[in-house]
Every structure is written in C-alpha cells, then in structure tokens.
XYZ file of C-alpha atoms in Angstrom:
729
model
C 2.270 44.841 64.949
C 1.710 41.690 64.416
C 1.144 38.927 66.770
C 3.871 36.963 65.946
C 6.774 39.640 66.007
C 4.906 40.464 69.336
C 5.168 37.275 70.794
C 8.777 37.259 70.091
C 9.414 40.403 70.963
C 8.314 39.552 74.829
C 9.698 36.201 74.205
C 10.552 34.191 77.979
C 9.370 36.802 79.910
C 5.832 36.295 78.963
C 5.031 34.380 82.502
C 6.342 36.432 84.460
C 4.515 39.072 82.952
C 1.420 37.296 82.969
C 2.179 36.130 86.827
C 2.261 39.884 87.279
C -1.413 40.490 85.436
C -3.199 37.732 87.736
C -1.556 39.413 90.823
C -2.342 42.769 90.000
C -6.320 41.845 89.194
C -6.340 40.273 92.867
C -4.967 42.943 94.838
C -6.633 45.728 93.162
C -3.635 47.549 91.729
C -3.656 48.959 88.213
C -1.033 47.547 85.355
C 1.537 50.126 83.798
C 0.733 51.230 80.376
C 4.497 50.051 79.146
C 3.541 46.369 80.818
C 0.843 45.671 78.108
C 0.223 46.133 74.338
C -1.975 48.717 73.628
C -5.518 47.974 73.228
C -8.461 49.515 73.994
C -9.617 46.060 75.834
C -6.400 45.819 77.774
C -6.379 45.269 81.378
C -4.146 48.676 81.914
C -7.268 50.462 81.000
C -9.871 49.094 83.104
C -9.785 49.796 87.270
C -10.111 46.642 89.783
C -11.469 48.138 92.594
C -12.613 44.960 94.342
C -9.445 43.098 96.646
C -8.798 39.324 96.687
C -5.433 39.486 98.376
C -6.926 37.868 101.542
C -8.039 34.757 99.600
C -5.058 34.567 97.513
C -2.450 33.659 100.176
C -2.446 29.761 99.801
C -2.985 29.223 95.938
C -2.373 25.946 94.650
C 0.653 26.244 92.335
C -0.802 23.686 89.880
C -3.644 25.117 89.680
C -2.577 28.389 89.001
C -0.074 27.266 86.049
C -3.088 26.093 84.235
C -4.393 29.997 84.230
C -1.677 30.837 83.153
C -1.136 28.502 80.342
C -4.701 29.610 79.171
C -3.641 33.323 79.264
C -0.619 32.235 77.142
C -3.203 30.234 74.716
C -5.102 33.733 74.497
C -2.268 36.285 74.064
C -1.202 33.736 71.552
C -4.063 33.683 69.280
C -5.117 37.981 69.611
C -2.133 39.777 70.734
C -3.765 40.705 74.024
C -5.358 39.712 76.969
C -8.752 42.066 77.164
C -10.876 42.880 80.110
C -13.370 39.970 80.254
C -11.298 36.977 79.670
C -9.168 38.102 82.308
C -12.033 38.331 84.699
C -12.872 34.652 83.221
C -9.021 33.335 84.093
C -9.808 34.508 87.207
C -12.983 33.629 88.400
C -12.200 30.098 87.447
C -9.104 30.535 89.695
C -11.603 31.410 92.622
C -13.779 28.907 91.965
C -11.644 25.991 91.644
C -10.457 26.741 94.712
C -14.099 26.548 96.585
C -13.937 30.470 96.637
C -17.558 30.589 95.030
C -18.710 33.906 96.385
C -15.214 35.628 95.312
C -15.696 33.951 91.995
C -19.490 34.995 91.348
C -17.875 38.596 92.408
C -15.615 38.339 89.430
C -17.972 36.699 86.782
C -20.571 39.597 87.634
C -17.923 42.074 86.248
C -18.251 40.427 82.894
C -20.694 42.375 80.528
C -22.450 38.915 78.977
C -24.825 40.827 76.922
C -21.706 42.494 75.031
C -19.742 38.854 75.361
C -22.718 36.876 73.806
C -23.044 39.240 70.404
C -19.431 38.656 70.076
C -19.897 35.213 70.488
C -22.851 34.832 67.921
C -21.013 36.867 65.507
C -18.259 35.281 65.871
C -19.700 31.345 65.765
C -22.013 32.787 62.489
C -19.114 33.947 60.660
C -16.705 30.663 61.226
C -19.649 28.702 59.998
C -19.813 31.045 56.920
C -16.725 30.535 56.325
C -16.675 26.611 56.293
C -19.103 26.430 54.222
C -18.090 28.992 51.580
C -14.697 27.085 52.098
C -13.513 30.989 51.839
C -10.733 32.905 53.889
C -11.370 36.133 52.150
C -14.600 37.163 54.579
C -14.141 39.382 57.927
C -11.655 37.123 60.171
C -14.263 36.923 63.321
C -13.933 39.459 66.315
C -13.104 36.056 68.243
C -10.762 33.040 68.549
C -12.641 29.669 69.140
C -10.254 29.605 72.237
C -11.824 33.141 73.785
C -15.579 31.993 72.979
C -14.965 28.623 74.990
C -13.412 30.857 77.776
C -16.058 32.999 78.044
C -18.456 30.299 77.738
C -16.956 28.499 80.756
C -16.961 31.413 82.710
C -20.792 32.237 82.206
C -21.349 28.382 83.183
C -19.435 28.682 86.365
C -21.268 31.631 87.213
C -24.367 29.427 86.695
C -22.598 27.108 88.644
C -21.342 29.524 91.572
C -25.424 30.584 91.454
C -26.652 27.103 92.066
C -24.225 26.806 95.102
C -25.148 30.050 96.423
C -29.033 28.399 96.017
C -30.178 31.022 93.503
C -31.871 28.797 91.461
C -33.341 30.900 89.220
C -30.955 33.598 88.338
C -28.483 30.368 87.127
C -31.237 29.121 84.965
C -31.515 32.322 83.463
C -27.596 32.270 82.830
C -27.502 29.017 81.918
C -30.687 29.521 79.187
C -27.922 32.387 78.097
C -25.633 30.023 76.760
C -27.721 27.869 74.638
C -29.500 31.276 73.433
C -26.413 32.035 72.078
C -25.446 28.714 70.721
C -29.058 28.170 68.990
C -29.219 31.798 67.435
C -25.794 31.582 65.927
C -25.939 28.304 64.476
C -29.837 27.555 63.787
C -29.065 24.449 62.138
C -27.185 22.889 64.630
C -23.588 22.655 65.759
C -21.103 21.776 63.357
C -17.825 19.797 63.045
C -15.834 22.721 63.084
C -17.431 24.086 66.078
C -17.885 20.628 68.527
C -14.102 19.652 67.343
C -13.392 22.092 70.160
C -13.620 19.572 73.030
C -13.753 22.176 75.542
C -16.580 24.185 74.203
C -18.999 20.745 73.464
C -18.022 19.703 77.109
C -19.365 22.777 78.329
C -22.431 22.857 76.186
C -23.162 18.982 76.829
C -23.417 20.236 81.225
C -25.343 23.497 79.995
C -27.570 21.173 78.280
C -28.053 18.567 80.894
C -28.226 21.054 83.869
C -30.880 23.606 82.685
C -34.024 21.885 83.219
C -32.352 20.731 86.615
C -32.202 24.330 87.803
C -35.532 25.191 86.438
C -37.261 22.035 88.481
C -35.106 23.452 91.543
C -36.233 27.086 90.694
C -40.043 25.151 90.821
C -40.841 26.128 86.904
C -42.399 22.828 86.041
C -43.042 24.414 82.509
C -39.529 25.952 82.147
C -38.269 22.296 82.908
C -40.354 20.549 80.085
C -39.410 23.373 77.072
C -35.867 22.544 78.280
C -36.247 18.905 78.058
C -37.368 18.993 74.849
C -35.223 21.853 73.786
C -32.366 19.657 74.473
C -33.876 16.651 72.649
C -35.097 18.360 69.663
C -31.903 20.835 69.073
C -28.341 19.273 67.558
C -26.037 19.963 70.401
C -23.941 16.865 69.208
C -24.616 15.225 72.534
C -23.140 12.217 72.952
C -25.251 9.072 73.125
C -24.921 8.641 76.894
C -25.756 11.899 77.707
C -29.256 11.780 75.166
C -30.520 8.986 77.025
C -29.813 10.258 80.246
C -31.884 12.908 79.523
C -34.333 10.899 77.975
C -34.599 9.418 81.118
C -34.711 11.760 83.601
C -37.468 13.285 81.149
C -39.381 10.669 81.179
C -39.343 10.181 84.958
C -40.280 13.811 85.164
C -43.363 13.459 82.769
C -44.635 10.794 84.812
C -44.251 11.726 88.659
C -44.288 15.957 88.511
C -47.370 16.195 88.650
C -47.308 19.283 85.983
C -49.404 18.688 82.912
C -47.449 19.483 79.715
C -48.770 20.932 77.028
C -48.215 18.327 73.801
C -44.649 20.020 71.731
C -44.953 22.234 69.180
C -42.668 20.953 66.794
C -41.105 23.476 64.070
C -40.661 20.496 61.461
C -42.654 17.256 61.380
C -43.491 14.923 58.935
C -47.308 14.715 58.069
C -49.073 12.226 59.934
C -46.671 11.494 62.450
C -47.141 11.203 66.287
C -47.182 14.140 68.403
C -47.739 12.955 71.640
C -51.325 14.331 73.288
C -49.979 14.577 77.038
C -47.162 13.653 79.635
C -47.657 9.932 79.572
C -47.667 9.307 76.302
C -44.335 11.768 75.525
C -43.112 9.471 78.116
C -43.797 6.389 76.468
C -42.488 7.548 73.303
C -38.692 8.472 75.502
C -39.272 4.869 77.188
C -39.901 3.623 74.224
C -36.757 5.322 71.803
C -34.173 3.785 74.815
C -35.465 0.727 74.950
C -34.842 0.764 70.994
C -31.649 1.930 71.756
C -30.740 -0.695 73.850
C -32.204 -3.416 71.608
C -29.335 -2.077 69.266
C -26.870 -1.732 71.818
C -26.557 1.934 71.926
C -26.463 1.727 75.802
C -26.181 -0.499 78.348
C -29.526 -2.418 80.482
C -31.287 -0.280 82.517
C -33.956 -2.132 84.474
C -35.512 1.463 85.897
C -36.351 1.639 82.103
C -38.977 -1.155 82.708
C -40.243 -0.198 85.550
C -41.018 2.955 84.392
C -42.348 2.126 81.173
C -44.665 -0.721 83.259
C -46.293 2.221 85.388
C -46.891 4.408 81.997
C -48.077 1.837 80.251
C -50.271 0.228 82.840
C -51.714 3.859 83.699
C -53.101 4.479 80.165
C -54.483 1.114 79.755
C -52.159 0.145 77.389
C -51.484 -3.348 79.237
C -51.238 -5.259 75.571
C -48.317 -2.904 74.439
C -46.678 -3.538 77.831
C -46.664 -7.351 77.244
C -45.468 -6.502 73.677
C -42.541 -4.463 74.749
C -41.580 -7.423 77.470
C -41.885 -10.130 75.311
C -39.505 -8.182 72.900
C -36.898 -8.591 75.269
C -33.697 -10.540 74.779
C -33.749 -13.912 77.257
C -31.522 -12.725 80.086
C -32.482 -9.444 80.468
C -35.223 -9.713 83.218
C -35.493 -12.929 85.705
C -37.776 -15.422 84.530
C -40.661 -15.078 87.475
C -40.636 -11.269 86.542
C -41.240 -11.296 83.118
C -43.803 -14.105 83.727
C -45.427 -11.841 86.601
C -45.616 -8.702 84.953
C -47.136 -10.501 81.423
C -49.705 -12.179 83.681
C -50.734 -8.696 84.610
C -50.699 -7.209 81.332
C -52.917 -10.202 80.218
C -55.166 -9.806 83.298
C -55.817 -6.114 82.728
C -56.522 -6.577 79.099
C -59.565 -9.687 79.840
C -57.248 -12.599 79.094
C -57.860 -14.090 81.855
C -57.448 -17.522 80.846
C -53.688 -16.240 79.195
C -52.411 -15.137 82.500
C -53.428 -18.212 84.484
C -51.641 -20.445 82.015
C -48.702 -18.133 82.495
C -49.004 -18.299 86.255
C -49.257 -21.853 86.186
C -46.076 -21.942 84.517
C -44.402 -20.212 87.225
C -46.105 -22.111 89.851
C -46.084 -24.984 88.847
C -42.244 -25.315 89.892
C -42.432 -25.128 93.410
C -38.931 -23.852 93.228
C -39.442 -20.849 93.044
C -39.981 -19.355 96.846
C -41.992 -16.766 97.561
C -44.520 -16.398 95.071
C -47.238 -14.935 97.445
C -48.404 -12.217 94.758
C -48.212 -14.661 92.240
C -50.305 -16.970 94.151
C -52.963 -14.334 95.197
C -53.306 -13.108 91.767
C -53.929 -16.777 90.251
C -56.711 -17.474 93.294
C -58.255 -13.994 92.007
C -58.642 -14.941 88.471
C -59.831 -18.307 89.036
C -62.448 -16.725 91.800
C -63.976 -15.033 88.558
C -64.311 -18.738 86.529
C -66.364 -21.510 88.217
C -64.674 -24.615 86.545
C -61.383 -23.011 88.274
C -62.697 -22.325 91.472
C -60.877 -25.572 93.023
C -57.498 -24.789 91.499
C -58.423 -21.648 93.081
C -58.915 -22.353 96.493
C -55.330 -24.461 96.679
C -53.718 -21.142 95.144
C -55.080 -19.483 98.360
C -54.400 -21.702 100.644
C -50.677 -22.117 99.673
C -50.682 -18.288 99.904
C -51.691 -18.284 103.478
C -49.249 -21.313 104.213
C -46.473 -18.854 102.868
C -47.346 -16.219 104.059
C -47.054 -17.597 107.717
C -48.332 -14.485 109.849
C -45.609 -12.740 108.028
C -47.839 -9.581 106.582
C -51.480 -9.299 108.348
C -52.397 -7.419 105.319
C -51.435 -9.691 102.625
C -52.721 -12.702 104.562
C -56.103 -10.354 104.989
C -56.063 -10.849 101.431
C -55.775 -14.099 100.972
C -58.545 -15.024 103.246
C -60.859 -12.522 101.483
C -59.962 -14.212 98.054
C -60.564 -17.853 99.810
C -63.537 -16.277 101.235
C -64.865 -15.529 97.478
C -63.911 -19.005 95.816
C -66.003 -20.660 98.776
C -69.067 -18.384 97.967
C -68.560 -19.163 94.272
C -68.105 -22.972 94.732
C -71.405 -23.051 96.830
C -73.792 -21.062 93.976
C -72.505 -25.017 92.213
C -72.597 -27.906 94.467
C -75.760 -30.014 94.320
C -77.088 -30.343 97.494
C -78.743 -28.076 100.564
C -76.429 -29.008 103.174
C -73.152 -29.007 101.282
C -74.081 -25.037 100.149
C -74.920 -23.873 103.694
C -71.583 -25.454 104.464
C -69.682 -23.650 102.036
C -71.809 -20.365 102.768
C -70.884 -20.222 106.176
C -66.882 -20.951 105.609
C -67.267 -18.226 102.955
C -68.462 -15.906 105.485
C -66.486 -17.139 107.964
C -63.372 -16.248 105.761
C -64.389 -13.067 104.763
C -64.904 -12.171 108.407
C -61.425 -13.172 109.333
C -60.422 -10.807 106.414
C -61.602 -7.910 108.149
C -59.965 -9.019 111.022
C -56.584 -9.784 110.124
C -56.541 -6.478 108.132
C -54.166 -3.284 109.264
C -55.381 -1.176 106.698
C -59.395 -0.875 105.987
C -59.954 -2.584 102.760
C -62.598 -1.300 100.850
C -62.575 -4.665 98.938
C -62.722 -6.562 101.592
C -65.811 -4.625 103.304
C -67.794 -4.734 99.679
C -67.438 -8.560 99.550
C -68.134 -8.884 103.382
C -71.312 -7.263 102.567
C -72.257 -8.904 99.721
C -72.060 -12.275 100.715
C -74.231 -11.434 103.646
C -77.006 -10.056 101.261
C -76.842 -13.175 98.982
C -77.347 -15.170 102.546
C -80.277 -12.443 103.124
C -78.677 -11.604 106.371
C -79.566 -7.801 105.354
C -79.083 -6.131 108.850
C -75.217 -7.152 108.220
C -75.058 -6.488 104.816
C -76.617 -3.124 105.126
C -74.042 -2.293 108.264
C -70.849 -3.301 105.930
C -72.215 -1.294 103.173
C -72.959 1.795 105.175
C -69.025 1.515 105.950
C -68.000 1.034 102.699
C -69.836 3.984 101.690
C -68.100 5.881 104.342
C -64.823 4.357 103.746
C -64.519 5.404 100.022
C -66.213 8.726 100.688
C -68.583 8.319 97.857
C -66.074 7.618 95.195
C -67.221 4.379 94.058
C -70.427 4.098 92.233
C -70.134 0.163 93.470
C -70.977 0.853 96.936
C -73.992 3.513 96.144
C -75.784 0.508 94.039
C -75.069 -2.471 96.773
C -76.386 0.160 99.652
C -79.424 0.225 96.965
C -79.973 -2.505 96.360
C -80.130 -4.128 99.949
C -82.459 -1.399 100.938
C -84.571 -2.405 98.175
C -84.638 -6.004 99.937
C -85.595 -4.234 102.512
C -88.704 -2.860 100.345
C -87.173 1.154 101.679
C -87.749 2.021 98.104
C -87.761 5.494 98.412
C -84.448 5.481 101.014
C -82.891 3.801 98.337
C -83.228 5.904 95.319
C -82.440 8.838 97.618
C -78.987 6.991 97.618
C -78.842 6.612 94.013
C -79.775 10.336 93.478
C -76.704 11.071 96.072
C -74.486 8.690 93.834
C -75.651 11.032 90.642
C -74.944 13.745 92.445
C -71.540 13.201 93.133
C -70.532 11.105 89.944
C -69.710 12.080 86.113
C -71.880 11.862 83.502
C -70.259 8.501 82.048
C -70.098 6.442 85.317
C -73.818 7.135 85.584
C -75.051 3.903 83.445
C -75.740 1.418 86.428
C -76.762 4.144 88.616
C -80.075 5.270 86.355
C -80.741 1.514 85.501
C -81.107 1.013 89.260
C -83.181 4.227 89.443
C -85.477 3.068 86.840
C -85.606 -0.148 88.623
C -86.604 1.068 91.858
C -89.182 3.682 90.371
C -91.059 0.652 88.884
C -91.016 -1.530 91.916
C -92.708 1.662 93.537
C -95.421 1.505 90.107
C -93.918 4.549 88.505
C -93.476 3.426 85.222
C -93.477 7.060 83.331
C -90.570 8.097 85.816
C -88.719 5.275 84.978
C -89.224 5.643 81.142
C -87.803 9.210 81.489
C -84.824 7.702 83.434
C -84.268 5.145 81.303
C -84.266 7.518 78.519
C -81.471 9.490 79.780
C -79.606 6.395 80.173
C -79.808 6.098 76.422
C -78.783 9.527 75.762
C -75.863 9.181 77.656
C -75.100 5.773 76.553
C -75.399 7.365 72.473
C -73.258 10.293 73.287
C -70.260 8.070 75.495
C -70.019 5.553 72.582
C -70.027 8.522 69.782
C -66.802 9.762 72.147
C -65.389 6.538 72.821
C -65.657 5.501 69.121
C -63.531 9.371 67.907
C -61.195 8.275 70.830
C -58.001 5.576 70.632
C -59.063 2.215 72.133
C -60.250 2.006 75.594
C -62.263 -1.783 74.190
C -63.303 -2.723 77.590
C -65.608 0.762 78.201
C -66.930 -0.270 75.146
C -67.953 -3.814 75.966
C -69.312 -2.052 78.764
C -70.874 0.706 77.145
C -72.798 -1.539 74.607
C -73.820 -4.678 77.200
C -75.126 -1.259 79.546
C -77.277 -0.638 76.179
C -78.773 -4.249 75.029
C -79.553 -4.636 78.485
C -81.630 -1.474 78.422
C -83.135 -1.496 75.331
C -84.312 -4.966 76.822
C -85.338 -3.203 80.287
C -87.418 -0.397 78.783
C -89.548 -3.260 75.951
C -90.405 -4.905 79.115
C -91.741 -1.265 80.442
C -93.577 -1.160 77.274
C -95.059 -4.661 77.618
C -96.179 -4.280 80.728
C -98.240 -0.816 79.846
C -99.491 -3.316 76.925
C -97.764 -0.512 74.559
C -96.948 -2.930 71.549
C -95.427 -0.986 69.297
C -92.568 0.702 71.335
C -91.707 -2.688 72.832
C -91.088 -3.916 69.625
C -89.041 -0.860 68.191
C -87.187 -1.138 71.824
C -86.230 -4.874 70.541
C -85.497 -4.022 66.945
C -83.184 -1.228 68.770
C -81.276 -4.056 70.664
C -81.469 -6.447 67.606
C -78.653 -4.596 66.275
C -76.310 -4.292 68.824
C -76.951 -8.646 69.348
C -79.278 -10.659 67.286
C -78.754 -13.882 69.388
C -79.094 -12.426 73.062
C -80.758 -14.502 75.361
C -82.116 -11.849 77.290
C -83.086 -9.872 73.993
C -85.246 -13.473 73.170
C -86.405 -13.184 76.687
C -88.089 -9.721 76.202
C -89.176 -11.199 72.707
C -91.163 -13.835 74.476
C -92.390 -12.203 77.511
C -93.612 -9.802 74.741
C -95.521 -12.197 72.552
C -96.735 -14.453 76.104
C -98.676 -10.567 77.075
C -100.593 -10.327 73.322
C -101.793 -13.846 74.387
C -99.807 -15.696 71.885
C -98.441 -18.562 73.762
C -96.926 -20.747 70.975
C -94.791 -17.565 69.380
C -93.550 -16.984 73.425
C -92.393 -20.682 73.669
C -90.547 -20.538 70.590
C -88.761 -17.485 71.478
C -88.297 -18.837 74.874
C -86.352 -22.005 73.265
C -84.516 -19.838 71.474
C -82.891 -18.160 74.386
C -82.435 -21.443 75.395
C -80.729 -22.254 72.744
C -78.232 -18.758 72.725
C -77.414 -19.276 76.386
C -78.292 -22.811 78.182
C -77.915 -21.660 81.254
C -80.134 -18.619 81.195
C -82.373 -18.929 84.286
C -85.279 -16.323 83.204
C -86.094 -18.106 80.499
C -86.201 -21.567 81.826
C -88.326 -20.474 84.515
C -90.987 -18.552 81.445
C -90.514 -21.905 79.276
C -91.990 -24.360 82.917
C -95.037 -21.249 82.791
C -95.632 -21.481 79.065
C -95.600 -25.167 78.820
C -97.807 -25.309 82.341
C -100.631 -22.717 81.162
C -100.315 -24.697 77.863
C -100.629 -28.505 79.045
C -98.715 -29.738 76.221
C -95.732 -31.440 78.098
C -95.865 -33.796 81.445
C -95.228 -32.586 84.497
C -91.799 -34.191 85.005
C -90.390 -32.130 82.018
C -92.145 -28.711 83.188
C -90.371 -29.776 86.773
C -86.979 -30.418 85.804
C -86.880 -26.803 83.855
C -87.602 -24.795 87.124
C -85.274 -27.382 89.315
C -83.064 -26.134 86.407
C -82.954 -22.659 87.236
C -83.700 -23.570 91.282
C -80.204 -25.260 90.767
C -78.631 -22.557 89.141
C -80.307 -19.652 90.934
C -81.262 -20.987 94.260
C -82.691 -17.015 95.518
C -85.006 -16.994 92.380
C -88.578 -17.099 94.131
C -90.488 -17.079 90.949
C -88.844 -20.431 90.178
C -89.702 -21.654 93.751
C -93.527 -20.432 93.174
C -93.739 -21.822 89.839
C -92.708 -24.974 91.515
C -94.800 -24.515 94.164
C -97.795 -24.199 91.366
C -96.581 -27.661 90.281
C -96.699 -29.903 92.942
C -100.072 -28.472 93.906
C -101.313 -29.352 90.657
C -99.748 -32.636 90.115
C -101.509 -35.611 92.232
C -98.790 -37.832 93.011
C -97.007 -34.871 94.563
C -97.405 -34.470 98.665
C -98.857 -30.612 99.897
C -95.761 -30.373 102.006
C -93.665 -30.308 99.044
C -95.803 -27.574 97.632
C -95.950 -25.595 101.169
C -92.332 -25.793 101.187
C -91.830 -24.017 97.512
C -94.402 -21.507 98.237
C -92.758 -20.820 102.003
C -89.457 -20.462 100.367
C -90.867 -17.767 97.497
C -92.433 -16.259 99.883
C -89.164 -15.658 102.154
C -87.061 -14.796 98.756
C -89.907 -12.803 97.350
C -89.892 -10.306 101.247
C -85.694 -9.855 100.736
C -85.502 -9.774 97.020
C -83.795 -6.870 95.846
C -84.739 -5.069 92.320
C -81.607 -6.205 90.876
C -79.319 -9.386 91.766
C -76.845 -8.527 94.706
C -74.478 -9.681 92.584
C-alpha cells in the first residue's frame, strides 16, 4: 500500500494511535497486530519488557506532543514507525524529563551497529544521487528525518552517559556518530545533507563534545586526535564553533602537559608548515584566530593574546610576539599593556635600548598610576648599561615609593635592583671615597632585599654573594654562594661557577675543582661550556697545564657539535652568540697556555682559528701580543697591544701589557706609561697586575716617593691573595 493511501486511511485517528503506541512502550504492553501497518520492523513484533509506568505519571503535555509530531513525521515519510525510531522517541522523552537512567536504558535497546550501517548506506546513496542528478537508482533505506532522529538518539545516549560519569563509554558512543558520517561522506558534508538543520546541529554538538569527553576520561592523546579531526574534516561548522574548538585545542596543547605527536596530514602542499610540537601547533591555532579577528569574522577575545604571549615567550619568539602586538588595531589593547608587552619582547630579544625607549614613553607620563612592574623592568635594563645607571636608580627609587610596603616581595626586588645599580655606579666613579661609599650603600640595599623577601629569591642571593666577593669579603660571599646552591638544588650553572671562583679566591683550588666536577655531573652537555672553561683555569692555577689543554679540547669539541646542531635548527640566535663568544675566548685561553709552554706553532694555530671567528677581537690581539712578547719581539708585541686598544679602548689587559712593554723598552716617558696603568686601575680597581706594575714604575721614578710604591705593592699583594681564576662578575 502506498504511503499516501495508508495515511489517508488512517486519517485523523493517527494521533490517537500514536499516543497509544507511546503508552504501550512505557507500560510494557504489546500492541495488537491490527493497530499497526504490517512491517517486519513494526513495534507489534517486539516485546518491551521494561516498565516505565511509574515515571510516566507527570508527563509534560507539550514535550509529549512534540514526540507525537515527530512520530507523525516518520510515519508520513516511511509508512511505519520502526523499533529503533520508537526507542529514539521514547528515550528523548525520558531525557527531556530528566530521567537520565531511564533514557539510557531505552537507548541501549537500539542496535547502534545496525543503525549506523543503514545511515552510512542512506547518506552515501543520497550523495551519489545528488551528484548524478538522477533518481533512478535504488532509494535510500532511510529518510533524512529518520537519520536525524537516530543520530540524535545516539547523541542523547552520549549525554546520558556523561551525566552518569561514564566518560569513556560516552566518548566511544560519540565517536560512532562522527565515524558514521565521515565514512559515509569521506569528502565532507555536502549542502544537501547540511541543509537538514537538526542533523547539522547534532554534528556541531558531537564534534565539540568528543574532545571534552576524552579529557574527562583521562585520555589526552585521544583528545588531541579528536581536536585535529574536528578541524581537518569538513563538518560544515559555523565560524563561531570552529573558533571555539581552535581556542580550546590551543589551550589544551599549552597547559595539559601532554606531548602531542606531529599531525599526520593526509594531503598537504609540499613545503607547507607542519607543527613539530605542542607549542608550534598552539601558536598556529592562535594566529589563525587572530587572522579571523583581523578580517572581522569573530569578535575580539583578549585571552587569545594572553595565550599567544605565553606560547611565543616559551618558544623564544619574542620578536614574533612583538610583531603581532604591533599589528593590532588601535583601541584593541590598552596603551600601557601594549607598551609593556612590547618592552618585554624587545628586552627578551636583547634589544635593550628599544625596550627602554618604550618604557620611557610610558613612564614619562606621571598620569599612569601603579607602573611598578614597568619601573622595575626599566631599572633592570639600566643596570646593564653604565650610561643609564643614574636613570635606573631613579626608576628603582620611584618603584619603592609607589610600593610603600604594599608587597614585600616586589619591594625586595626593587631593593635588589637599587643595590645592583649602585654597585655598577661605584665602578665608574673617580674618587676612592665615593667608590667605597657607593659599594657600602649597594651592599646595604642588597642585604635589605634579602631581609624583606617573603620567598627565597635566587637572584637576590646571587647578587648579594657576588657583591661581597667583589668587595673581597670572601667568607660572607662563600656563605651566600652555598645558600644559593642549596636553594637552586644544583639546577643553575652560575651557582657552581660563582662558588668555584670564590673558593679559588681563597686559594682552595682542589675544592673549587670538585665543585665544578659536581656541576658537570648535574648539567647537560650543551650547558657545560663555562664550567669546563673554569675547570681549565683552575688546572692552570695548579700548574696542571696538560690537563688544562685536555679540558679545553673537550670544550671545543662540545662547541663544535653544538654549533652544527644549532645551525641545523631554527633561529636560537642568542644561544649561537653565546657559543660563538665562548669558542673565541677558549681559543685565546688555549693559545696563552701554549705560549707559556713555548709551543709557538700551536699557539699560532689557535690564534688563526680565533681570527676566522673575529679578526678584530681585542682579546685575540692581546693574546697575539703575549705570544710576541714571549718570543722576545717587543716591538711586534707593542703593535699587537695597540691594535687591541684600537679595537677596544677600555681593554684592561691590553692597557697593562702596553705599559709593561713600554717600561721594558724605555722608549716612552714615565707619565705616559703611568697614564696606561691609571686608566686600567680606573676601569678595574681589583686588577693586581696593574697595581704591581704601577708600584714598579713609582719605584723606578726618582721623583716619586717610596710610600706611593709601597702602597701600590700592598694593594697588589692583597688583591692577588684574594684574586679568583676568573673575574667574579
């Protein structure tokens, strides 16, 4: 019988019969065969043994009417309401009433494997018919309405399982929906299918829910695959839903702590970018969201910028972050926030003056209240530049006045920066009395920083130890260096190096070498450079020159491998600069060792290696001068030392060496020689060689007093007795 005639025969009695069907399903009764059109799938042939009569007492009329209308629609399309569809309708009714367990019991009666197979066949046939523009093929076994109804039933089963805390089962059921659609329509959802608003709504919800279910089930790798599937397959999602998934996926990649394997794209253009790790994939997603905002596809979400700032900072791409901030339209980000982020980016990239100029533009306006963080950053930058020390002291003082005891930890940082700035200033003042005063004030500020910190700050302890060492208060410096090593649990190279240098200043070379060996045991290969260089210098101080050569050789081998590794990777410019500088100084150190052993040829080879790295290095010219001097070629040595001073006028070792050669040659007047030595002492007041050479000069000068010579020798003896193998700073 044709569906039209069947419906006509039923006429206005259809609602009554449907109502009766729904009641029978709840009560567990069987329908009479004469109440249903004959069908192998009709409800009359099934036995419903589960009774829901106790839950049906308070049925909402409006909800039930919607289910009846749904049944009517199915009957009009197919001619009968089969078992699965009836289950889907009843389960939805129970779910809408809040009876989750009852709804789940009804949904479990649906044979999902059989239903999904029919849905796949129906969708693939429907898609084929649309492509061929022909209706002559076999009709799909299910209507679009029935497909939507059954997929909704599976989705409501997923929600029921989620509500009962069965997250893994919920995720597996939700995956069935997506597997079914993706298998039936491998090239994406065509418009003929997505035109069904109900089906599209179910898909939207299922695609968005699946990753969340895997996260709740404790399966991060499955969640990652689900996110990628949501974004790579053409689900015909709206922009808002896609953007929400992209953001949630980026957040999960950044903070979940799970390492995602690189995506395996089925089709990709040659040379296209494929993220290699979590950070790169998250950055890509966040940049896509920023681009969508730029073309006005989505509303501005400030958290996108926060997450992108974190991701790019962690990956060392501060310049890229600065570029993104600069591209934002005016008004999107507050002026203070924009300037602060840009200053941090350029500071991280080593562009200190650009960062400082940005902060100056911000801090110049006194109308900006509570700029403590910006003031601290500005003073930190100034502490590294002797030209801006006065300005930095002003910023640190202003930060302290704005804090007014509000936050002890920040006040401690401000005191520490003030101490560092005063220490830097003390090294450039002319008078000894002013220098001693500044040093005393610097130490006082650092001690105050230590007292006011609420949590032990390694940076404060480090600078306190360093300042004590610089002032030759080695016992206090040693105490704080040990505290620092304990606080950092041996995780920082600088702690080992500082402790070893302090011990070397106390002439405890064996103990210092043991500290370095402990640091080498705790440190990865790429971070051992400075430790090995310090170890070699300790071996030189003990007269173990052959051991020192072996240590330097090991260091150069590590640098060579590291340079190749960094060159094969991306940017990492800062690490490359550090590696280049360390390699150059190592060649110079090794050349000096060979010079002391009178192995001229080996020393020349080392200097030629250094020349390829930097032909105009003051340190290289100085080592060349020492080689000439050892050979007795004083004029050539003098030329090399002058070349070093041409390259770097304030190179202290070259100033001292120039004065020594001139004194030996006797070709210059004493005042000229004295000027080289006084310049060296002005730049480095702890250089014992300069003080000793000045003492010899005063001793040889008839016009100078013996007291002046004695004072110089006394200062040289004191400084040499507490001199480390390398400068403390």
